GROMACS .gro file of C-alpha atoms in nm:
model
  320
    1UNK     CA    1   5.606  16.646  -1.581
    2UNK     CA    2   5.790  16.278  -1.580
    3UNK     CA    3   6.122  16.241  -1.629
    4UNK     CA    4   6.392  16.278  -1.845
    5UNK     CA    5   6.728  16.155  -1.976
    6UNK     CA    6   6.977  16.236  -2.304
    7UNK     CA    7   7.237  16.038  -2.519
    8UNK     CA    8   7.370  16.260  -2.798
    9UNK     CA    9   7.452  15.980  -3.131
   10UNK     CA   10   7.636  16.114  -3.450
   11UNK     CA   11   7.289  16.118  -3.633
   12UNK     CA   12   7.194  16.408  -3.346
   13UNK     CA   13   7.068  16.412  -2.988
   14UNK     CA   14   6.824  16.166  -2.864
   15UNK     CA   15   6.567  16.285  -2.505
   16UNK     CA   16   6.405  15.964  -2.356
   17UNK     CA   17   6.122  16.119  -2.193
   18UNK     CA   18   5.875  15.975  -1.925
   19UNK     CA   19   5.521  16.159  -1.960
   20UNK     CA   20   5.235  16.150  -1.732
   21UNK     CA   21   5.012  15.948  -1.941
   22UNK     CA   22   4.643  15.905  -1.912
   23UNK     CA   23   4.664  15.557  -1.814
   24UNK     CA   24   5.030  15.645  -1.589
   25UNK     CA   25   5.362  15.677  -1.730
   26UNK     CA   26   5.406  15.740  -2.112
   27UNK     CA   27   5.770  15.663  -2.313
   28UNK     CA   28   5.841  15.888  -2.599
   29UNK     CA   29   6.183  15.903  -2.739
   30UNK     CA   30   6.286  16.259  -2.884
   31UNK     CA   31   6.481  16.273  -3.181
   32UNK     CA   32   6.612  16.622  -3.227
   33UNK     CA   33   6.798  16.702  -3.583
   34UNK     CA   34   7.195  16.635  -3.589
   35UNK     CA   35   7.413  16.934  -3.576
   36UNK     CA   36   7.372  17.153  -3.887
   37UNK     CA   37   7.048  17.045  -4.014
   38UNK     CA   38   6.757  17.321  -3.967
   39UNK     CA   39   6.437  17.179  -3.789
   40UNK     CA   40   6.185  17.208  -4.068
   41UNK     CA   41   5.903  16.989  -3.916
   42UNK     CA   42   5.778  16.821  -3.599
   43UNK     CA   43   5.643  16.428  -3.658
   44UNK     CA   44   5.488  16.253  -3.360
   45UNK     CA   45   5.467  15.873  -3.490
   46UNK     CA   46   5.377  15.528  -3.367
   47UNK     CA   47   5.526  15.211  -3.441
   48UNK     CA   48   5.282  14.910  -3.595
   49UNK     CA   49   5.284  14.514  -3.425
   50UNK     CA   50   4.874  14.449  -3.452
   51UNK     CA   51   4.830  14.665  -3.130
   52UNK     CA   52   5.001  14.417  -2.915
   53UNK     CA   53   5.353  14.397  -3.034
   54UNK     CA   54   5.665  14.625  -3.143
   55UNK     CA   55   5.851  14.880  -2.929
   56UNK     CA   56   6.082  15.184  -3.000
   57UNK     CA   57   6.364  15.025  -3.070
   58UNK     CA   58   6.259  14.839  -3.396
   59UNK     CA   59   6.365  14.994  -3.736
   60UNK     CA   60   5.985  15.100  -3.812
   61UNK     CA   61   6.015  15.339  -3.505
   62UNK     CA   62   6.395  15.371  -3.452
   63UNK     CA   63   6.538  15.393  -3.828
   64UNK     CA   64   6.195  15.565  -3.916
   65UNK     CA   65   6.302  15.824  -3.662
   66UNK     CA   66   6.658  15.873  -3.720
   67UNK     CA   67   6.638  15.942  -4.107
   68UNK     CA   68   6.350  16.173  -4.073
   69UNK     CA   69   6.584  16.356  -3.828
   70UNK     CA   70   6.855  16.362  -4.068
   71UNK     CA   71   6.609  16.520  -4.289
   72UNK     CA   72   6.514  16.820  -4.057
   73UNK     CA   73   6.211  16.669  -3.884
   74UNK     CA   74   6.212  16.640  -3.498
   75UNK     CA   75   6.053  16.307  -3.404
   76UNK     CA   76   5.879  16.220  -3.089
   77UNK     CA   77   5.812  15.851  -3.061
   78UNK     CA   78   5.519  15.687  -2.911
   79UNK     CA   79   5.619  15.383  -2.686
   80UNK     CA   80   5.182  15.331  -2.583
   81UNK     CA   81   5.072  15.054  -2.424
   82UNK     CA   82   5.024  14.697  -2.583
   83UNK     CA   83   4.724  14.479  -2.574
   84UNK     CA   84   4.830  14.122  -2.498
   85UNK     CA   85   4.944  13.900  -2.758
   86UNK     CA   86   4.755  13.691  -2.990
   87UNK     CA   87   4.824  13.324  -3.081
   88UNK     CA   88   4.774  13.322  -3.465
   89UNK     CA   89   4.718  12.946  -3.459
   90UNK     CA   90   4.491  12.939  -3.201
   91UNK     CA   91   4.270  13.240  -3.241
   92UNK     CA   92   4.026  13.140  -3.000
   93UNK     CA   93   4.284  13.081  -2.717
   94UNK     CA   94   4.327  13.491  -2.765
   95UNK     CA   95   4.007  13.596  -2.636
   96UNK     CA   96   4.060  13.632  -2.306
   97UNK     CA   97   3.912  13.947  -2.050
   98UNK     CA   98   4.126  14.187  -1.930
   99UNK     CA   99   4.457  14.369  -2.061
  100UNK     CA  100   4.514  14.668  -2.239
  101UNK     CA  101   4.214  14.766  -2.506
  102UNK     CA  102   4.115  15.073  -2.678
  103UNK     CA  103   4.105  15.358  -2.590
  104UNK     CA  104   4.398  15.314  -2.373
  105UNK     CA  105   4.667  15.323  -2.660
  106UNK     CA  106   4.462  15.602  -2.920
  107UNK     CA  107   4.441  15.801  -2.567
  108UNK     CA  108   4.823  15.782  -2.570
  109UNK     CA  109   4.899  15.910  -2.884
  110UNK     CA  110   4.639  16.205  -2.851
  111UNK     CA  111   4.831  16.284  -2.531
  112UNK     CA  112   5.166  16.254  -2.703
  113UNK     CA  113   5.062  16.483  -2.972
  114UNK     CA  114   4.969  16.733  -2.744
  115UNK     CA  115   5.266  16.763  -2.496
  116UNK     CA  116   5.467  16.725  -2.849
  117UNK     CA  117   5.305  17.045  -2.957
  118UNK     CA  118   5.337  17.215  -2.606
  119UNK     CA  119   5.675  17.120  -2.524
  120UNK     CA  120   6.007  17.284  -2.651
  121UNK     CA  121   6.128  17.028  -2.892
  122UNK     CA  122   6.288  17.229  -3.172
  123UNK     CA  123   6.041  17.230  -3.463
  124UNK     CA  124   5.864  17.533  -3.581
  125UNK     CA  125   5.549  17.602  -3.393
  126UNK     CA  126   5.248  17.483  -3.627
  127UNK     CA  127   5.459  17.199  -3.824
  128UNK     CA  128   5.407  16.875  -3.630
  129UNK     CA  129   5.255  16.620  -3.802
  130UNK     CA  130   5.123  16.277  -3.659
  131UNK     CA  131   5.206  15.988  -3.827
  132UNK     CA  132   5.205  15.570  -3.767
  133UNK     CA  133   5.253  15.290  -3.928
  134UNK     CA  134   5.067  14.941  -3.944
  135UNK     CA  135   4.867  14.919  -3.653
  136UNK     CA  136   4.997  15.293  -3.551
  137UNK     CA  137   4.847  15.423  -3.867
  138UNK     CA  138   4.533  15.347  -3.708
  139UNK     CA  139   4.646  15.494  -3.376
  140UNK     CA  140   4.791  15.826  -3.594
  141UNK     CA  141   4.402  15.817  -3.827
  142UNK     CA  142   4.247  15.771  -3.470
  143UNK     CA  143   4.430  16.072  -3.283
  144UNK     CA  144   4.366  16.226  -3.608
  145UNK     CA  145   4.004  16.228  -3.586
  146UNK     CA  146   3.952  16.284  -3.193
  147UNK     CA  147   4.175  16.619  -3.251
  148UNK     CA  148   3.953  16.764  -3.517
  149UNK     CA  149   3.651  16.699  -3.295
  150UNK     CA  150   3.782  16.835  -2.974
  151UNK     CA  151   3.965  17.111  -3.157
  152UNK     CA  152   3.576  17.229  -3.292
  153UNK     CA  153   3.428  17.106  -2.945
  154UNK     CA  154   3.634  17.299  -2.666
  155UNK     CA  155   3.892  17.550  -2.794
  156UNK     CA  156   4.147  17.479  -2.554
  157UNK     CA  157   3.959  17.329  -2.253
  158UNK     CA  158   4.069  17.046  -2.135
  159UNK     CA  159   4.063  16.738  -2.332
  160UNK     CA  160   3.886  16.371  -2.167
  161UNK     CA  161   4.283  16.220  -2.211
  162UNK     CA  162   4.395  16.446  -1.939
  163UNK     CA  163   4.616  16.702  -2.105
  164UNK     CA  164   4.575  17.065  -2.071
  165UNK     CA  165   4.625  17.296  -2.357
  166UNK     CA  166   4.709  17.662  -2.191
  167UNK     CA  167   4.606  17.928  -2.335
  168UNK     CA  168   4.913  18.064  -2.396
  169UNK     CA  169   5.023  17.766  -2.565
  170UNK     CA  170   5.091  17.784  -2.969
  171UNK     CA  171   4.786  17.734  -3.135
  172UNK     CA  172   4.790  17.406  -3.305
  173UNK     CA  173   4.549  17.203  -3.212
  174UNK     CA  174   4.547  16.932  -3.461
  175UNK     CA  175   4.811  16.771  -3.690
  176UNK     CA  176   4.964  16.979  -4.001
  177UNK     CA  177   4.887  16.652  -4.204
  178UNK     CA  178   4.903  16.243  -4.166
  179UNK     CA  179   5.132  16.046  -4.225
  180UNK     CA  180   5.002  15.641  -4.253
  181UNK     CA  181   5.236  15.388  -4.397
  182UNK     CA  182   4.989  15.038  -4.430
  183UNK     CA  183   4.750  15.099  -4.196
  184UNK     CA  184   4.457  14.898  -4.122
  185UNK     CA  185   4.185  15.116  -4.015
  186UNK     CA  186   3.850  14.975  -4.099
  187UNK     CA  187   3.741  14.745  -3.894
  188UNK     CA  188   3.687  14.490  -4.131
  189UNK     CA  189   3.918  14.464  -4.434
  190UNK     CA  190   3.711  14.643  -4.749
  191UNK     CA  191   3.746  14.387  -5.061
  192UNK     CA  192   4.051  14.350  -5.262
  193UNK     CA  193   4.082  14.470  -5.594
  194UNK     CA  194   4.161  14.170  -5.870
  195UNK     CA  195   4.490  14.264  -5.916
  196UNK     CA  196   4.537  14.305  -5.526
  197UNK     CA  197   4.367  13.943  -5.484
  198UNK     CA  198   4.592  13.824  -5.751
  199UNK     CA  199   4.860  13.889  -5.523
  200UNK     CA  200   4.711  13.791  -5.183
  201UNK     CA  201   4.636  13.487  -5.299
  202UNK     CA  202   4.989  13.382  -5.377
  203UNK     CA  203   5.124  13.495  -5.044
  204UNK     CA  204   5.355  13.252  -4.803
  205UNK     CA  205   5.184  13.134  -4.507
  206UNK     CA  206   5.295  13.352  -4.253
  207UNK     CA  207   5.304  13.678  -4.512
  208UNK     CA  208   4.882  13.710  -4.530
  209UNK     CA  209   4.619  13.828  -4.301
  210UNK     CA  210   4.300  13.614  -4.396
  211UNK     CA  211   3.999  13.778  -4.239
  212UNK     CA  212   3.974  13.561  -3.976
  213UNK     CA  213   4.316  13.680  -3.828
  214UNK     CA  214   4.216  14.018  -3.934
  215UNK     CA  215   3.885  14.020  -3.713
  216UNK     CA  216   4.067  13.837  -3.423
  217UNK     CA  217   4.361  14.132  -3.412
  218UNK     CA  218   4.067  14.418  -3.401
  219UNK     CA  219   3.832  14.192  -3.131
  220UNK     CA  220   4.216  14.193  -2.953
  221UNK     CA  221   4.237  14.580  -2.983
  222UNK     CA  222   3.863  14.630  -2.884
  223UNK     CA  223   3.784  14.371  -2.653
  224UNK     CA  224   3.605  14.056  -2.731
  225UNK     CA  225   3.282  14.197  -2.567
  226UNK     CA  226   3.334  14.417  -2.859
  227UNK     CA  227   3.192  14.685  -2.628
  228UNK     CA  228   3.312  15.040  -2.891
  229UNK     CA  229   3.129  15.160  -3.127
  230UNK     CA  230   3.399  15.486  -3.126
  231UNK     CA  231   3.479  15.648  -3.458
  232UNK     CA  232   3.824  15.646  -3.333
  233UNK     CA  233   3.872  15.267  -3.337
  234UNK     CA  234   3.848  15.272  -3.682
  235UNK     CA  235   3.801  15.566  -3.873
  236UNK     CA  236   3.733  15.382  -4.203
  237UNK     CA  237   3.405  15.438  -4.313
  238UNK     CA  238   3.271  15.732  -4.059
  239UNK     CA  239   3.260  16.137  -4.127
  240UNK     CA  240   3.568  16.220  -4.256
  241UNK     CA  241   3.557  16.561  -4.342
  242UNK     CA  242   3.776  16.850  -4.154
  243UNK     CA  243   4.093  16.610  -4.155
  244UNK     CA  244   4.449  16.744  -4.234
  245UNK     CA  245   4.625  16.663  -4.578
  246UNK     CA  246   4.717  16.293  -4.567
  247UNK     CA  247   4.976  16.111  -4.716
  248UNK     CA  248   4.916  15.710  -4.719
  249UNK     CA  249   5.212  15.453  -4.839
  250UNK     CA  250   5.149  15.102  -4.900
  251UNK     CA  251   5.265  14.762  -4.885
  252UNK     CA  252   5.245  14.615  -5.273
  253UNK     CA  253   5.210  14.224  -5.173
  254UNK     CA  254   4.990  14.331  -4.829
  255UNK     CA  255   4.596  14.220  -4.760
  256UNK     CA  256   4.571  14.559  -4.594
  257UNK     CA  257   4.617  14.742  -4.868
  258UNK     CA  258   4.254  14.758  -4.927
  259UNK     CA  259   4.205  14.962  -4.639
  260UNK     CA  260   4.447  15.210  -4.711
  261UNK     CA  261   4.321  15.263  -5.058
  262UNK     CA  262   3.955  15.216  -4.930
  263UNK     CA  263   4.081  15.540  -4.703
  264UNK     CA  264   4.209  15.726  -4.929
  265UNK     CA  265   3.901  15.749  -5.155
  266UNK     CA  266   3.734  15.821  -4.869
  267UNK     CA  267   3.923  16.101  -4.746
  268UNK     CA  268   3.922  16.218  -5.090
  269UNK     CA  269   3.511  16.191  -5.119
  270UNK     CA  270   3.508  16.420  -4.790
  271UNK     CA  271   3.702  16.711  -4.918
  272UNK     CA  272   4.059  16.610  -4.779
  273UNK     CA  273   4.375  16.629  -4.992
  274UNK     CA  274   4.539  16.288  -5.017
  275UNK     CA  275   4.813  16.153  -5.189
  276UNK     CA  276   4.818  15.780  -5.222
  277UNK     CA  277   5.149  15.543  -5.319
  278UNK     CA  278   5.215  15.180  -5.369
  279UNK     CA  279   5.549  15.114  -5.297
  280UNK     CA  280   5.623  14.841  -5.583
  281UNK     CA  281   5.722  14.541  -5.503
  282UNK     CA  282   5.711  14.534  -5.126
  283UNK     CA  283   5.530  14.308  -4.878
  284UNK     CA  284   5.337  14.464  -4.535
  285UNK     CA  285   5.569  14.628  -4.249
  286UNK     CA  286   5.856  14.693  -4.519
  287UNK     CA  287   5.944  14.979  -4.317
  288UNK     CA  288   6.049  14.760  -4.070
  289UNK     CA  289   6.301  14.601  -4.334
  290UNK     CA  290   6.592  14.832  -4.340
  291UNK     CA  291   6.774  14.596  -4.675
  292UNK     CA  292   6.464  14.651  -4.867
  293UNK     CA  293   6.455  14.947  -5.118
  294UNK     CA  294   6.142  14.958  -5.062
  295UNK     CA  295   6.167  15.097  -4.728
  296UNK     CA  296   6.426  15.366  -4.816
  297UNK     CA  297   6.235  15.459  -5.080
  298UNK     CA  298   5.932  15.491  -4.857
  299UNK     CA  299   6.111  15.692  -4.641
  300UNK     CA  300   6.212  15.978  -4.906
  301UNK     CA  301   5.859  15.989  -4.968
  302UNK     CA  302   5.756  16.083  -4.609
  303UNK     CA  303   6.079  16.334  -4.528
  304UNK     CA  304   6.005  16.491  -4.905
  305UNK     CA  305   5.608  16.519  -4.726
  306UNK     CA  306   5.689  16.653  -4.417
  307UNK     CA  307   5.999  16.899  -4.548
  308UNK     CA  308   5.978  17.014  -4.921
  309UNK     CA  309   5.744  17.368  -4.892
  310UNK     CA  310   5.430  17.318  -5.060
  311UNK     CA  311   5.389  16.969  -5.109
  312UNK     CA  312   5.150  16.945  -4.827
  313UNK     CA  313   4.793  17.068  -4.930
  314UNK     CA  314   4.517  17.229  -4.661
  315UNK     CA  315   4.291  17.150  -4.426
  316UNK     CA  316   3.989  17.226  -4.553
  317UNK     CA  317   3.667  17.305  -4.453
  318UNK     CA  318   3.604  17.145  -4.087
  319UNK     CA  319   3.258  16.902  -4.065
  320UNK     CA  320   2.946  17.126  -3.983
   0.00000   0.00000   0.00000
């Protein structure tokens, strides 16, 4: 089932693996626990860049990775496919056919999730999580989503993204809980509060996402025909109920912060238990800022999440 290669670091041992994807060869990067620490959890995350940048060597998948892993959590890493890049000063430029569009990367993290779960990676069997940030928030909410459905829809037949579920296989079909640092998943940004406007407004150039570049990174992700109407685009705004306890982090000084709090209430309003935080004082991606405090703090929120017995609340009642 692909290949595979290991590099043990000081911080633990590290398993590049090459799956058979859905759309051909998948990269996820195993981070196993160092020596010592007792695997607690299992996290399979994904890395943000607007769906067409980022990779697993950036601090919001490499640093995210390693101090979760210090922390007890065994992280898989998501390298999915990128749609092509968009030229924020020329938006129009950007629409051009062809290249990588959804479903291709959500089918990569569902696919991930499941060979996570299958696989012998060290956590405990029915602790992985499936978490993202940015743009992989949306991909994590997405995969999210898609597993609740086929979990009610097949029990254990094979899924459309290609990966078989044995029947002998531990029974976890969908994630523990989510784990979504900024993410933008509606597909148009809901409005700002005042005091999120307030700060918006006073962003450097560069720093903001005005709606137009908003709506020009999700025509990227979709297509410009703008062909999906898929709940697992953007799961803003559709039938939320079923989901696993979620916890969502935000950027302070970030446009997308409305959707993330727009989520939130929205999981909450279908029955799912949600814990919502606004990291003070930091701007969107600050994850991928290891000399903010911001980011550190951030990431004792998640590793408290995923590792401290209890904190996580239940899946509820699944959607009729």
């Amino acid at each position: 089932m692909g290949r595979v290669s290991t590099t043990t670091t000081t911080t633990g041992e590290v398993t590049e693996h090459v799956l058979d994807g859905p759309h051909g060869d998948l990269r996820v990067r195993v981070y196993a626990v160092a020596d010592g620490v007792t695997p607690v959890a299992g996290l399979v995350w994904a890395h943000g860049g607007g769906f067409m940048h980022g990779d697993l060597d950036m601090p919001e998948a490499d640093l995210v990775a390693r101090t979760l892993a210090a922390q007890g959590v065994v992280v898989a890493s998501v390298d999915y496919r990128l749609c092509p890049p968009m030229d924020r000063e020329d938006l129009e430029a950007s629409a051009e056919p062809g290249g990588v569009r959804f479903p291709v990367a959500h089918d990569e993290v569902v696919h991930a999730f499941r060979w996570a779960v299958a696989a012998d990676l060290g956590a405990p069997a029915g602790s992985w999580s499936l978490g993202g940030a940015s743009a992989g928030g949306n991909l994590a909410a997405g995969a999210s989503l898609r597993l609740r459905d086929d979990a009610a829809a097949d029990g254990g037949a094979e899924s459309d993204a290609g990966t078989q579920v044995p029947p002998s296989a531990p029974a976890q079909r969908t994630p523990r809980s989510t784990v979504l640092a900024y993410p933008v998943v509606h597909d148009g940004l809901p409005a700002a509060s005042p005091e999120l406007a307030e700060k918006v407004a006073a962003l450097p150039e560069g720093r903001d996402f005005p709606p137009e570049v908003v709506r020009a990174m999700n025509d990227n992700y979709l297509g410009h025909d703008r062909g999906s109407e898929s709940p697992y685009a953007f799961p803003g705004g559709t039938d939320l109920r079923g989901l696993p306890p979620t916890l969502i982090v935000n950027s302070d000084h970030d446009a997308l912060r409305s959707s993330g709090e727009a989520y939130a209430a929205e999981l909450a309003a279908a029955g799912t238990d949600v814990s919502l935080v606004r990291e003070d004082g930091t701007f969107h991606g600050h994850l991928n800022q290891p000399d903010d405090p911001g980011c550190a703090r951030s990431l004792a929120r998640i590793a408290a999440w995923l590792t401290v017995d209890g904190l996580v609340g239940t899946a509820h009642e699944p959607p009729a």
